[in-house]
């Protein structure tokens, strides 16, 4: 037996060199991407009250030493402990414990999840296509997508669910045996510990398995075991939730009804179309999102190109088929959930990357030789990476330039300045009523903090506060934008009855003229009752500082509460 080993061929050495090169390129790029985004993690987007809300619950986990804790800033706003989203808050609590309670700590979890997503996308595409160059190009393209970057910088659950979705896409082509289907369903069902939006990856993976079952690539037993795994995971989470909150199902159903998730199918369809129109108009409610019009145009274009490539291809294209089914699954999940939150649109990115990868991996090289320069198709991944960088050069400054220029121009963090300004004006032993947008500072410096949403539930017998109080401070003719210095007078706060009474004409009153006067009197009485109820709420809790909103402007006129800020619409 010869002691000399066979010398590897040139092609083997070349392939090994390229594999190592791509691995180093991917590693280096991900490190650079992570560092740059870590440095800008608090630069964009603007801090949303949801981030302080979710972080506040994670902080309550630490303070109370229990995963059954609820938000301490909600004393009337109905909250019940449950198992859903528990894992997300536990992970956030760990980062808060290590790094402290601030925006960077809670956003870091989303950034780390985004890195996991990029790794899974690269590995999934490379494994299905055996083309590391294509996988690298698509990973770069996804990493520079403005919506992906925004999600990676936002302390919400979407980034983690996106990682679960990427894991599902990577794993589902290899699910064959029933026990694999069961474990797969159990894991995806357990992802509801992050957020109920785990239905997105569960529905998409289920649709892919159903397609494979129809074409006899997967047995029906495997599909049924997948569904069983989902059902078992969901049942465990519901049972845990019922154990700590017996009224969980009823309360959750009522909460969903308030969000119109129980709408009829035709109404859901109308809501979906309205949702898309709002995204096109960049009307994202209270959320800051980048310009999504390019994504809204690219989605149907890629879907049509993907269908055309699949029809013309003779062989099976797993990447392309799974991407198309994932796109259908995304729309179906959005329709079934019925909760059209602008941040959920990010889940369309992974199916689109799979569709694009499927087109480039098979259709482009074959057909490009007939209509383009020879061998151009082989350059598609490189062109894609270059195109993604160029697109990012244009799109990223357009979407995030104002945030970056503000930070560079002033050298200060606007949210830290905002928090410091509030902290400077807090009275000693402050007990604050305010908005969760200031939650990161108020939950640490104030003795107690209550969110404004509680006021909606103050007046159960009167009804929710849905109208605006009128006063001289929000009169259109009043141009003052500064909160007045609170007086020390013991005089009672003026009420709606203090407003001047409209003069009456001597002309004969038309019929039913008493109706408007009666309605005005009822409205005045209701306003006075609401003011009294809210004043009682503030007094009972010893609230001595208020971040004032126009809806509750009678607080501004009351000398008993120190007004920190006026916040007007627009």
Coordinates of C-alpha atoms in Angstrom, one line a residue:
X1 CA 0.0 0.0 0.0
X2 CA 1.4 3.3 -1.0
X3 CA 2.0 5.9 1.6
X4 CA 1.5 8.7 -1.0
X5 CA -1.9 10.2 -1.2
X6 CA -3.5 10.9 -4.6
X7 CA -2.9 14.5 -5.6
X8 CA -6.2 16.4 -5.8
X9 CA -7.2 17.6 -9.2
X10 CA -7.1 21.3 -10.2
X11 CA -10.9 21.5 -10.3
X12 CA -11.1 20.2 -6.7
X13 CA -8.5 22.7 -5.5
X14 CA -10.3 25.5 -7.4
X15 CA -13.6 24.6 -5.8
X16 CA -12.1 24.3 -2.4
X17 CA -10.5 27.7 -2.8
X18 CA -13.7 29.3 -4.0
X19 CA -15.6 27.8 -1.1
X20 CA -13.2 29.2 1.4
X21 CA -13.2 32.5 -0.4
X22 CA -16.9 32.8 -0.3
X23 CA -17.0 31.8 3.4
X24 CA -14.5 34.5 4.2
X25 CA -16.4 37.1 2.1
X26 CA -19.6 36.2 3.9
X27 CA -18.1 36.3 7.3
X28 CA -16.3 39.6 6.6
X29 CA -19.4 41.2 5.1
X30 CA -21.6 40.2 8.0
X31 CA -19.1 41.5 10.6
X32 CA -18.9 44.8 8.8
X33 CA -22.7 45.0 8.4
X34 CA -23.2 44.2 12.0
X35 CA -20.7 46.8 13.3
X36 CA -22.0 49.6 11.1
X37 CA -25.6 48.8 12.1
X38 CA -24.6 48.6 15.7
X39 CA -23.1 52.0 15.5
X40 CA -26.3 53.4 14.0
X41 CA -28.7 51.3 16.0
X42 CA -30.2 54.3 17.9
X43 CA -29.9 56.7 14.9
X44 CA -32.9 55.4 13.0
X45 CA -35.8 55.0 13.1
X46 CA -37.3 57.4 15.7
X47 CA -38.2 55.6 19.0
X48 CA -41.7 54.3 18.9
X49 CA -43.9 54.0 22.0
X50 CA -44.3 50.2 21.2
X51 CA -40.6 49.8 21.9
X52 CA -40.9 51.4 25.4
X53 CA -44.1 49.3 26.0
X54 CA -42.4 46.0 25.1
X55 CA -39.2 46.9 27.0
X56 CA -41.2 48.0 30.0
X57 CA -42.8 44.6 30.2
X58 CA -39.4 42.9 30.0
X59 CA -38.2 45.2 32.7
X60 CA -41.2 44.2 34.8
X61 CA -40.1 40.5 34.4
X62 CA -36.8 41.5 36.0
X63 CA -38.2 43.8 38.7
X64 CA -40.9 41.3 39.8
X65 CA -38.9 38.2 39.1
X66 CA -41.7 36.5 37.3
X67 CA -42.7 35.9 33.6
X68 CA -46.3 36.4 34.7
X69 CA -45.8 40.1 35.3
X70 CA -47.8 42.7 33.5
X71 CA -47.1 46.2 32.5
X72 CA -46.9 48.4 35.7
X73 CA -47.8 51.5 33.8
X74 CA -51.3 50.1 33.0
X75 CA -53.5 50.0 36.0
X76 CA -56.9 50.4 34.2
X77 CA -55.9 49.4 30.7
X78 CA -56.8 45.7 30.7
X79 CA -53.8 43.4 30.6
X80 CA -53.6 39.7 31.4
X81 CA -50.5 37.5 31.6
X82 CA -50.1 34.8 28.9
X83 CA -47.5 32.6 27.3
X84 CA -47.6 34.2 23.9
X85 CA -44.6 36.6 23.4
X86 CA -43.1 35.3 26.6
X87 CA -39.8 34.2 25.0
X88 CA -39.3 37.6 23.3
X89 CA -39.6 39.4 26.7
X90 CA -37.3 36.9 28.4
X91 CA -34.6 37.6 25.7
X92 CA -35.1 41.3 26.1
X93 CA -34.9 41.0 29.8
X94 CA -31.6 39.3 29.5
X95 CA -30.1 42.2 27.4
X96 CA -31.6 44.7 29.8
X97 CA -30.0 42.9 32.7
X98 CA -26.6 43.0 31.0
X99 CA -26.6 46.3 29.2
X100 CA -29.2 48.4 31.1
X101 CA -32.7 49.7 30.3
X102 CA -32.2 51.8 27.2
X103 CA -33.0 51.9 23.5
X104 CA -29.7 50.3 22.4
X105 CA -30.1 47.3 24.7
X106 CA -33.6 46.4 23.5
X107 CA -32.9 47.1 19.8
X108 CA -29.8 44.9 19.9
X109 CA -32.0 41.8 20.0
X110 CA -33.5 42.7 16.7
X111 CA -30.1 43.4 15.1
X112 CA -28.8 40.0 16.2
X113 CA -31.9 38.3 14.8
X114 CA -31.3 40.1 11.5
X115 CA -27.8 38.7 11.4
X116 CA -29.2 35.2 12.0
X117 CA -31.7 35.8 9.1
X118 CA -28.9 36.8 6.7
X119 CA -26.9 33.7 7.7
X120 CA -29.9 31.4 7.1
X121 CA -30.7 33.1 3.8
X122 CA -27.1 32.5 2.6
X123 CA -27.0 28.9 3.7
X124 CA -30.5 28.1 2.4
X125 CA -29.8 29.4 -1.1
X126 CA -26.3 28.0 -1.3
X127 CA -27.5 24.6 -0.3
X128 CA -30.4 24.5 -2.8
X129 CA -28.5 26.0 -5.8
X130 CA -24.9 24.9 -5.0
X131 CA -24.0 28.5 -6.1
X132 CA -22.3 30.4 -3.3
X133 CA -21.8 33.4 -5.5
X134 CA -25.6 33.7 -6.0
X135 CA -26.2 33.2 -2.3
X136 CA -23.7 35.9 -1.5
X137 CA -25.3 38.4 -4.0
X138 CA -28.8 37.8 -2.6
X139 CA -27.7 38.1 1.0
X140 CA -26.1 41.4 0.2
X141 CA -29.2 42.5 -1.6
X142 CA -31.4 41.7 1.4
X143 CA -29.0 43.3 3.9
X144 CA -29.3 46.6 2.1
X145 CA -33.1 46.6 1.7
X146 CA -34.4 49.6 3.6
X147 CA -37.3 47.8 5.2
X148 CA -35.0 45.0 6.4
X149 CA -32.7 47.6 7.9
X150 CA -35.6 49.4 9.6
X151 CA -36.8 46.1 11.1
X152 CA -33.3 45.3 12.3
X153 CA -33.3 48.6 14.2
X154 CA -36.8 48.4 15.8
X155 CA -37.2 46.8 19.2
X156 CA -40.3 44.7 18.1
X157 CA -40.8 41.1 17.4
X158 CA -40.8 41.2 13.5
X159 CA -37.0 40.7 13.2
X160 CA -37.2 37.5 15.3
X161 CA -40.2 36.2 13.3
X162 CA -38.3 37.0 10.1
X163 CA -35.4 34.8 11.3
X164 CA -37.9 32.0 12.0
X165 CA -39.3 32.4 8.5
X166 CA -35.9 32.2 7.0
X167 CA -35.2 29.0 9.1
X168 CA -38.5 27.6 7.8
X169 CA -37.6 28.3 4.2
X170 CA -34.2 26.7 4.7
X171 CA -35.5 23.6 6.4
X172 CA -38.8 22.8 4.6
X173 CA -37.2 21.3 1.4
X174 CA -35.6 18.6 3.5
X175 CA -38.7 17.6 5.5
X176 CA -39.6 14.1 4.3
X177 CA -40.4 11.8 7.2
X178 CA -43.5 12.1 9.5
X179 CA -41.4 12.6 12.6
X180 CA -39.5 15.4 10.9
X181 CA -42.9 17.0 10.0
X182 CA -44.0 16.7 13.6
X183 CA -40.9 18.3 15.1
X184 CA -41.0 21.0 12.4
X185 CA -44.6 21.8 13.3
X186 CA -43.8 21.8 17.0
X187 CA -40.9 24.2 16.5
X188 CA -42.9 26.6 14.3
X189 CA -45.9 26.5 16.6
X190 CA -43.6 27.2 19.6
X191 CA -42.4 30.3 17.7
X192 CA -45.6 31.9 19.0
X193 CA -43.6 32.3 22.2
X194 CA -42.1 35.2 20.3
X195 CA -45.3 36.6 18.8
X196 CA -48.6 35.2 17.4
X197 CA -47.3 36.4 14.0
X198 CA -45.5 33.1 14.0
X199 CA -48.6 32.1 11.9
X200 CA -46.8 33.6 8.9
X201 CA -43.9 31.0 8.8
X202 CA -46.3 28.3 9.9
X203 CA -48.8 29.0 7.1
X204 CA -46.1 29.4 4.5
X205 CA -44.3 26.1 5.5
X206 CA -47.7 24.3 5.5
X207 CA -48.5 25.5 2.0
X208 CA -45.1 24.3 0.7
X209 CA -45.6 20.9 2.3
X210 CA -49.1 20.7 0.9
X211 CA -47.7 21.5 -2.6
X212 CA -45.1 18.8 -2.1
X213 CA -47.8 16.3 -1.0
X214 CA -49.9 17.0 -4.1
X215 CA -46.8 16.3 -6.3
X216 CA -46.0 13.2 -4.2
X217 CA -42.7 14.5 -3.0
X218 CA -43.9 14.3 0.6
X219 CA -46.3 11.8 2.1
X220 CA -49.7 12.9 3.3
X221 CA -48.7 11.4 6.7
X222 CA -45.8 13.9 6.9
X223 CA -48.2 16.8 6.2
X224 CA -50.7 15.5 8.9
X225 CA -47.9 15.1 11.4
X226 CA -46.8 18.7 10.7
X227 CA -50.3 19.9 11.4
X228 CA -50.3 17.8 14.6
X229 CA -47.1 19.4 15.8
X230 CA -48.6 22.9 15.2
X231 CA -51.7 21.9 17.1
X232 CA -49.8 20.4 20.0
X233 CA -47.6 23.5 20.4
X234 CA -50.6 25.8 20.2
X235 CA -52.5 23.8 22.7
X236 CA -49.6 23.9 25.2
X237 CA -49.4 27.7 24.9
X238 CA -53.1 28.1 25.3
X239 CA -53.2 25.8 28.3
X240 CA -50.3 27.7 29.9
X241 CA -52.2 31.0 29.3
X242 CA -55.4 29.6 30.7
X243 CA -53.5 28.4 33.8
X244 CA -52.4 31.9 34.7
X245 CA -55.4 33.8 33.3
X246 CA -58.7 31.7 33.2
X247 CA -60.4 34.4 31.1
X248 CA -57.6 34.4 28.5
X249 CA -59.6 33.2 25.5
X250 CA -62.5 35.6 26.1
X251 CA -60.2 38.5 26.7
X252 CA -58.0 37.7 23.7
X253 CA -61.1 37.5 21.5
X254 CA -62.4 40.8 22.7
X255 CA -59.0 42.4 22.1
X256 CA -59.0 41.0 18.6
X257 CA -62.5 42.3 18.0
X258 CA -61.2 45.8 18.8
X259 CA -58.7 45.3 16.0
X260 CA -61.3 44.1 13.5
X261 CA -59.7 40.6 13.2
X262 CA -63.2 39.1 13.4
X263 CA -64.3 40.9 10.2
X264 CA -66.2 39.0 7.6
X265 CA -64.2 37.8 4.6
X266 CA -65.5 40.5 2.2
X267 CA -64.6 43.1 4.8
X268 CA -61.2 41.6 5.2
X269 CA -60.6 41.8 1.5
X270 CA -61.6 45.5 1.6
X271 CA -59.3 46.1 4.6
X272 CA -56.4 44.4 2.7
X273 CA -56.9 46.6 -0.3
X274 CA -57.1 49.7 1.9
X275 CA -53.9 48.5 3.7
X276 CA -52.0 48.3 0.4
X277 CA -53.3 51.8 -0.6
X278 CA -52.1 53.2 2.7
X279 CA -48.7 51.7 2.2
X280 CA -48.5 53.2 -1.3
X281 CA -49.4 56.6 0.2
X282 CA -46.8 56.1 2.9
X283 CA -49.6 56.3 5.5
X284 CA -48.1 54.0 8.1
X285 CA -50.1 55.2 11.1
X286 CA -47.8 55.9 14.1
X287 CA -44.9 53.8 12.6
X288 CA -42.0 55.2 10.7
X289 CA -41.2 53.0 7.7
X290 CA -39.1 53.7 4.6
X291 CA -40.6 54.4 1.2
X292 CA -42.3 51.1 0.2
X293 CA -43.5 52.0 -3.2
X294 CA -40.5 50.3 -4.9
X295 CA -41.2 47.1 -3.0
X296 CA -44.9 47.2 -3.8
X297 CA -44.0 47.4 -7.5
X298 CA -41.3 44.8 -7.4
X299 CA -43.5 42.2 -5.7
X300 CA -46.0 41.6 -8.5
X301 CA -43.2 42.0 -11.1
X302 CA -41.1 39.2 -9.5
X303 CA -44.2 37.1 -9.1
X304 CA -45.0 37.2 -12.8
X305 CA -41.4 36.7 -13.8
X306 CA -41.2 33.8 -11.4
X307 CA -44.3 32.1 -12.8
X308 CA -43.0 32.6 -16.4
X309 CA -39.6 31.0 -15.4
X310 CA -41.4 28.1 -13.8
X311 CA -43.6 27.4 -16.8
X312 CA -40.7 27.5 -19.2
X313 CA -38.4 25.3 -17.0
X314 CA -38.6 21.6 -17.6
X315 CA -36.9 20.6 -14.4
X316 CA -38.0 21.1 -10.8
X317 CA -36.9 24.5 -9.3
X318 CA -37.3 24.1 -5.6
X319 CA -36.1 27.6 -4.7
X320 CA -38.5 29.2 -7.2
X321 CA -41.5 27.1 -6.3
X322 CA -41.0 27.6 -2.6
X323 CA -40.7 31.3 -3.1
X324 CA -43.9 31.5 -5.1
X325 CA -45.8 29.4 -2.6
X326 CA -44.3 31.5 0.2
X327 CA -45.7 34.7 -1.5
X328 CA -49.2 33.1 -1.7
X329 CA -48.8 32.0 1.9
X330 CA -47.9 35.4 3.1
X331 CA -51.0 37.0 1.5
X332 CA -53.2 34.2 2.9
X333 CA -51.8 34.6 6.4
X334 CA -52.3 38.3 6.3
X335 CA -55.9 37.8 5.2
X336 CA -56.6 35.1 7.9
X337 CA -55.0 37.1 10.7
X338 CA -57.0 40.2 9.6
X339 CA -54.5 42.5 11.5
X340 CA -53.1 44.7 8.9
X341 CA -50.1 46.2 10.8
X342 CA -47.6 48.1 8.5
X343 CA -44.7 46.4 10.2
X344 CA -45.9 43.0 9.0
X345 CA -45.1 43.8 5.4
X346 CA -41.4 42.8 6.1
X347 CA -42.4 39.1 6.0
X348 CA -42.7 39.3 2.2
X349 CA -38.9 39.9 1.8
X350 CA -37.9 36.2 2.3
X351 CA -40.3 34.8 -0.3
X352 CA -39.2 37.5 -2.8
X353 CA -35.5 36.7 -2.2
X354 CA -36.3 33.0 -2.9
X355 CA -38.2 33.9 -6.1
X356 CA -35.3 36.1 -7.3
X357 CA -32.8 33.3 -6.5
X358 CA -34.9 30.8 -8.4
X359 CA -35.1 32.9 -11.5
X360 CA -31.3 33.6 -11.4
X361 CA -30.3 30.1 -10.6
X362 CA -31.9 28.5 -13.7
X363 CA -33.9 30.7 -16.0
X364 CA -31.5 33.6 -16.5
X365 CA -28.3 31.7 -17.6
X366 CA -30.3 29.5 -20.0
X367 CA -32.3 32.2 -21.8
X368 CA -29.7 35.0 -21.5
X369 CA -27.5 33.3 -24.1
X370 CA -30.2 33.8 -26.7
X371 CA -31.1 37.4 -26.0
X372 CA -28.0 38.8 -24.2
X373 CA -24.3 38.5 -24.5
X374 CA -22.9 35.0 -24.2
X375 CA -22.0 34.0 -20.6
X376 CA -23.7 37.1 -19.2
X377 CA -26.0 34.9 -17.2
X378 CA -23.0 33.6 -15.3
X379 CA -22.3 37.2 -14.2
X380 CA -25.9 37.6 -12.8
X381 CA -24.9 37.1 -9.1
X382 CA -22.0 39.6 -9.4
X383 CA -24.3 42.1 -11.2
X384 CA -26.9 41.6 -8.6
X385 CA -24.5 42.4 -5.8
X386 CA -23.3 45.5 -7.5
X387 CA -26.8 46.5 -8.3
X388 CA -27.8 46.0 -4.7
X389 CA -25.0 48.2 -3.5
X390 CA -25.9 50.9 -6.1
X391 CA -29.5 50.7 -5.1
X392 CA -28.6 51.0 -1.5
X393 CA -26.5 54.0 -2.3
X394 CA -29.6 55.7 -3.6
X395 CA -32.3 54.3 -1.4
X396 CA -30.6 54.4 2.0
X397 CA -29.8 58.1 2.0
X398 CA -33.3 58.8 0.7
X399 CA -34.9 57.0 3.6
X400 CA -32.4 57.5 6.4
X401 CA -30.4 60.6 5.4
X402 CA -32.4 62.9 7.6
X403 CA -31.7 60.8 10.7
X404 CA -28.0 60.5 10.0
X405 CA -27.5 64.1 9.1
X406 CA -29.2 65.2 12.2
X407 CA -26.9 63.0 14.4
X408 CA -23.8 64.2 12.5
X409 CA -24.9 67.8 12.5
X410 CA -25.6 68.1 16.2
X411 CA -23.6 65.2 17.6
X412 CA -26.4 64.5 19.9
X413 CA -29.0 61.7 20.2
X414 CA -32.4 63.5 19.8
X415 CA -34.1 60.9 22.0
X416 CA -31.5 61.3 24.7
X417 CA -32.0 65.1 24.6
X418 CA -35.7 64.6 24.8
X419 CA -35.3 62.3 27.8
X420 CA -32.9 64.6 29.5
X421 CA -35.2 67.6 29.0
X422 CA -38.1 65.7 30.6
X423 CA -35.8 64.5 33.5
X424 CA -34.7 68.1 34.2
X425 CA -38.3 69.3 34.5
X426 CA -39.5 66.4 36.7
X427 CA -40.5 67.6 40.2
X428 CA -39.1 65.8 43.2
X429 CA -40.9 62.5 43.9
X430 CA -42.5 62.7 40.5
X431 CA -45.6 60.6 39.8
X432 CA -46.2 61.0 36.1
X433 CA -49.1 60.6 33.7
X434 CA -47.7 60.6 30.1
X435 CA -47.1 58.7 26.9
X436 CA -45.0 55.6 26.5
X437 CA -42.8 57.5 24.0
X438 CA -41.0 58.8 27.1
X439 CA -41.2 55.5 28.8
X440 CA -37.4 54.8 28.8
X441 CA -36.7 57.8 31.0
X442 CA -40.0 57.9 33.1
X443 CA -39.8 54.2 34.0
X444 CA -36.4 54.8 35.6
X445 CA -36.5 58.3 37.1
X446 CA -40.2 58.8 38.2
X447 CA -41.4 57.2 41.3
X448 CA -44.4 56.0 39.4
X449 CA -45.5 56.2 35.8
X450 CA -49.0 55.8 34.2
X451 CA -49.7 55.7 30.5
X452 CA -52.4 58.0 29.0
X453 CA -54.3 55.0 27.7
X454 CA -55.6 54.4 31.2
X455 CA -57.8 57.5 30.8
X456 CA -59.9 55.7 28.3
X457 CA -61.1 53.4 31.0
X458 CA -61.6 56.0 33.7
X459 CA -65.2 56.7 32.9
X460 CA -66.9 53.4 32.5
X461 CA -70.3 54.8 33.1
X462 CA -69.8 57.8 30.8
X463 CA -68.1 56.1 27.9
X464 CA -64.6 56.2 26.4
X465 CA -62.9 59.6 25.8
X466 CA -63.2 60.0 22.1
X467 CA -63.7 63.7 21.7
X468 CA -61.4 66.7 22.2
X469 CA -61.9 69.3 24.8
X470 CA -62.1 72.9 23.6
X471 CA -60.4 75.8 25.3
X472 CA -58.7 79.0 24.7
X473 CA -55.4 77.1 24.4
X474 CA -56.4 75.2 21.3
X475 CA -58.4 77.9 19.8
X476 CA -57.3 78.5 16.1
X477 CA -56.8 82.2 16.9
X478 CA -54.4 81.4 19.7
X479 CA -50.9 81.1 18.4
X480 CA -49.2 80.4 21.8
X481 CA -47.3 77.1 21.7
X482 CA -45.9 77.2 25.2
X483 CA -47.2 75.6 28.3
X484 CA -48.1 78.2 30.9
X485 CA -46.4 78.1 34.3
X486 CA -48.8 76.4 36.7
X487 CA -50.2 78.8 39.3
X488 CA -50.5 78.1 43.0
X489 CA -54.0 79.3 43.2
X490 CA -56.6 77.1 44.8
X491 CA -59.3 78.2 42.4
X492 CA -61.0 75.3 40.7
X493 CA -60.1 74.5 37.1
X494 CA -62.4 76.1 34.6
X495 CA -64.8 73.6 33.0
X496 CA -66.8 73.6 29.8
X497 CA -69.5 75.5 31.5
X498 CA -67.2 78.5 31.8
X499 CA -67.2 79.0 28.0
X500 CA -69.3 81.9 26.8
X501 CA -72.8 81.0 26.0
X502 CA -73.8 81.7 22.4
X503 CA -76.2 84.6 22.0
X504 CA -79.7 83.8 20.8
X505 CA -81.6 85.6 18.1
X506 CA -85.0 87.2 18.5
X507 CA -86.1 85.7 15.1
X508 CA -88.6 82.9 15.4
X509 CA -86.8 79.7 16.0
X510 CA -87.3 76.9 13.5
X511 CA -89.0 73.7 14.5
X512 CA -86.8 71.3 16.4
X513 CA -84.6 74.2 17.4
X514 CA -84.4 72.8 20.9
X515 CA -82.6 69.6 19.7
X516 CA -79.2 71.2 19.0
X517 CA -79.4 73.1 22.3
X518 CA -80.2 69.9 24.1
X519 CA -77.4 68.0 22.4
X520 CA -75.0 70.9 23.3
X521 CA -76.2 70.7 26.9
X522 CA -75.7 67.0 27.0
X523 CA -72.2 67.3 25.6
X524 CA -71.3 70.0 28.1
X525 CA -72.6 67.8 30.9
X526 CA -70.7 64.8 29.6
X527 CA -67.5 66.8 29.3
X528 CA -67.8 68.0 32.9
X529 CA -68.4 64.4 34.1
X530 CA -65.3 63.2 32.2
X531 CA -63.2 66.0 33.6
X532 CA -64.3 65.2 37.1
X533 CA -63.6 61.5 36.6
X534 CA -60.1 62.1 35.2
X535 CA -59.3 64.6 37.9
X536 CA -60.3 62.0 40.5
X537 CA -58.1 59.4 38.8
X538 CA -55.1 61.8 39.0
X539 CA -55.7 62.8 42.6
X540 CA -56.2 59.2 43.9
X541 CA -52.8 58.2 42.4
X542 CA -51.0 61.3 43.6
X543 CA -50.1 62.2 40.1
X544 CA -48.2 65.5 40.2
X545 CA -46.7 65.7 36.6
X546 CA -48.4 65.4 33.3
X547 CA -47.2 65.2 29.7
X548 CA -50.2 66.9 28.3
X549 CA -52.1 66.0 25.1
X550 CA -54.7 68.2 23.4
X551 CA -57.4 65.5 24.0
X552 CA -57.1 66.2 27.7
X553 CA -56.5 69.9 27.7
X554 CA -58.5 70.7 30.8
X555 CA -55.5 69.3 32.6
X556 CA -53.5 72.2 31.3
X557 CA -56.0 74.6 32.9
X558 CA -55.9 72.9 36.2
X559 CA -53.3 74.3 38.7
X560 CA -52.9 71.0 40.6
X561 CA -50.7 69.3 38.0
X562 CA -47.4 70.4 36.6
X563 CA -47.4 70.3 32.8
X564 CA -44.1 69.1 31.3
X565 CA -44.9 69.4 27.6
X566 CA -47.7 70.3 25.2
X567 CA -48.1 67.9 22.3
X568 CA -50.4 69.0 19.6
X569 CA -51.5 67.1 16.5
X570 CA -49.0 67.6 13.6

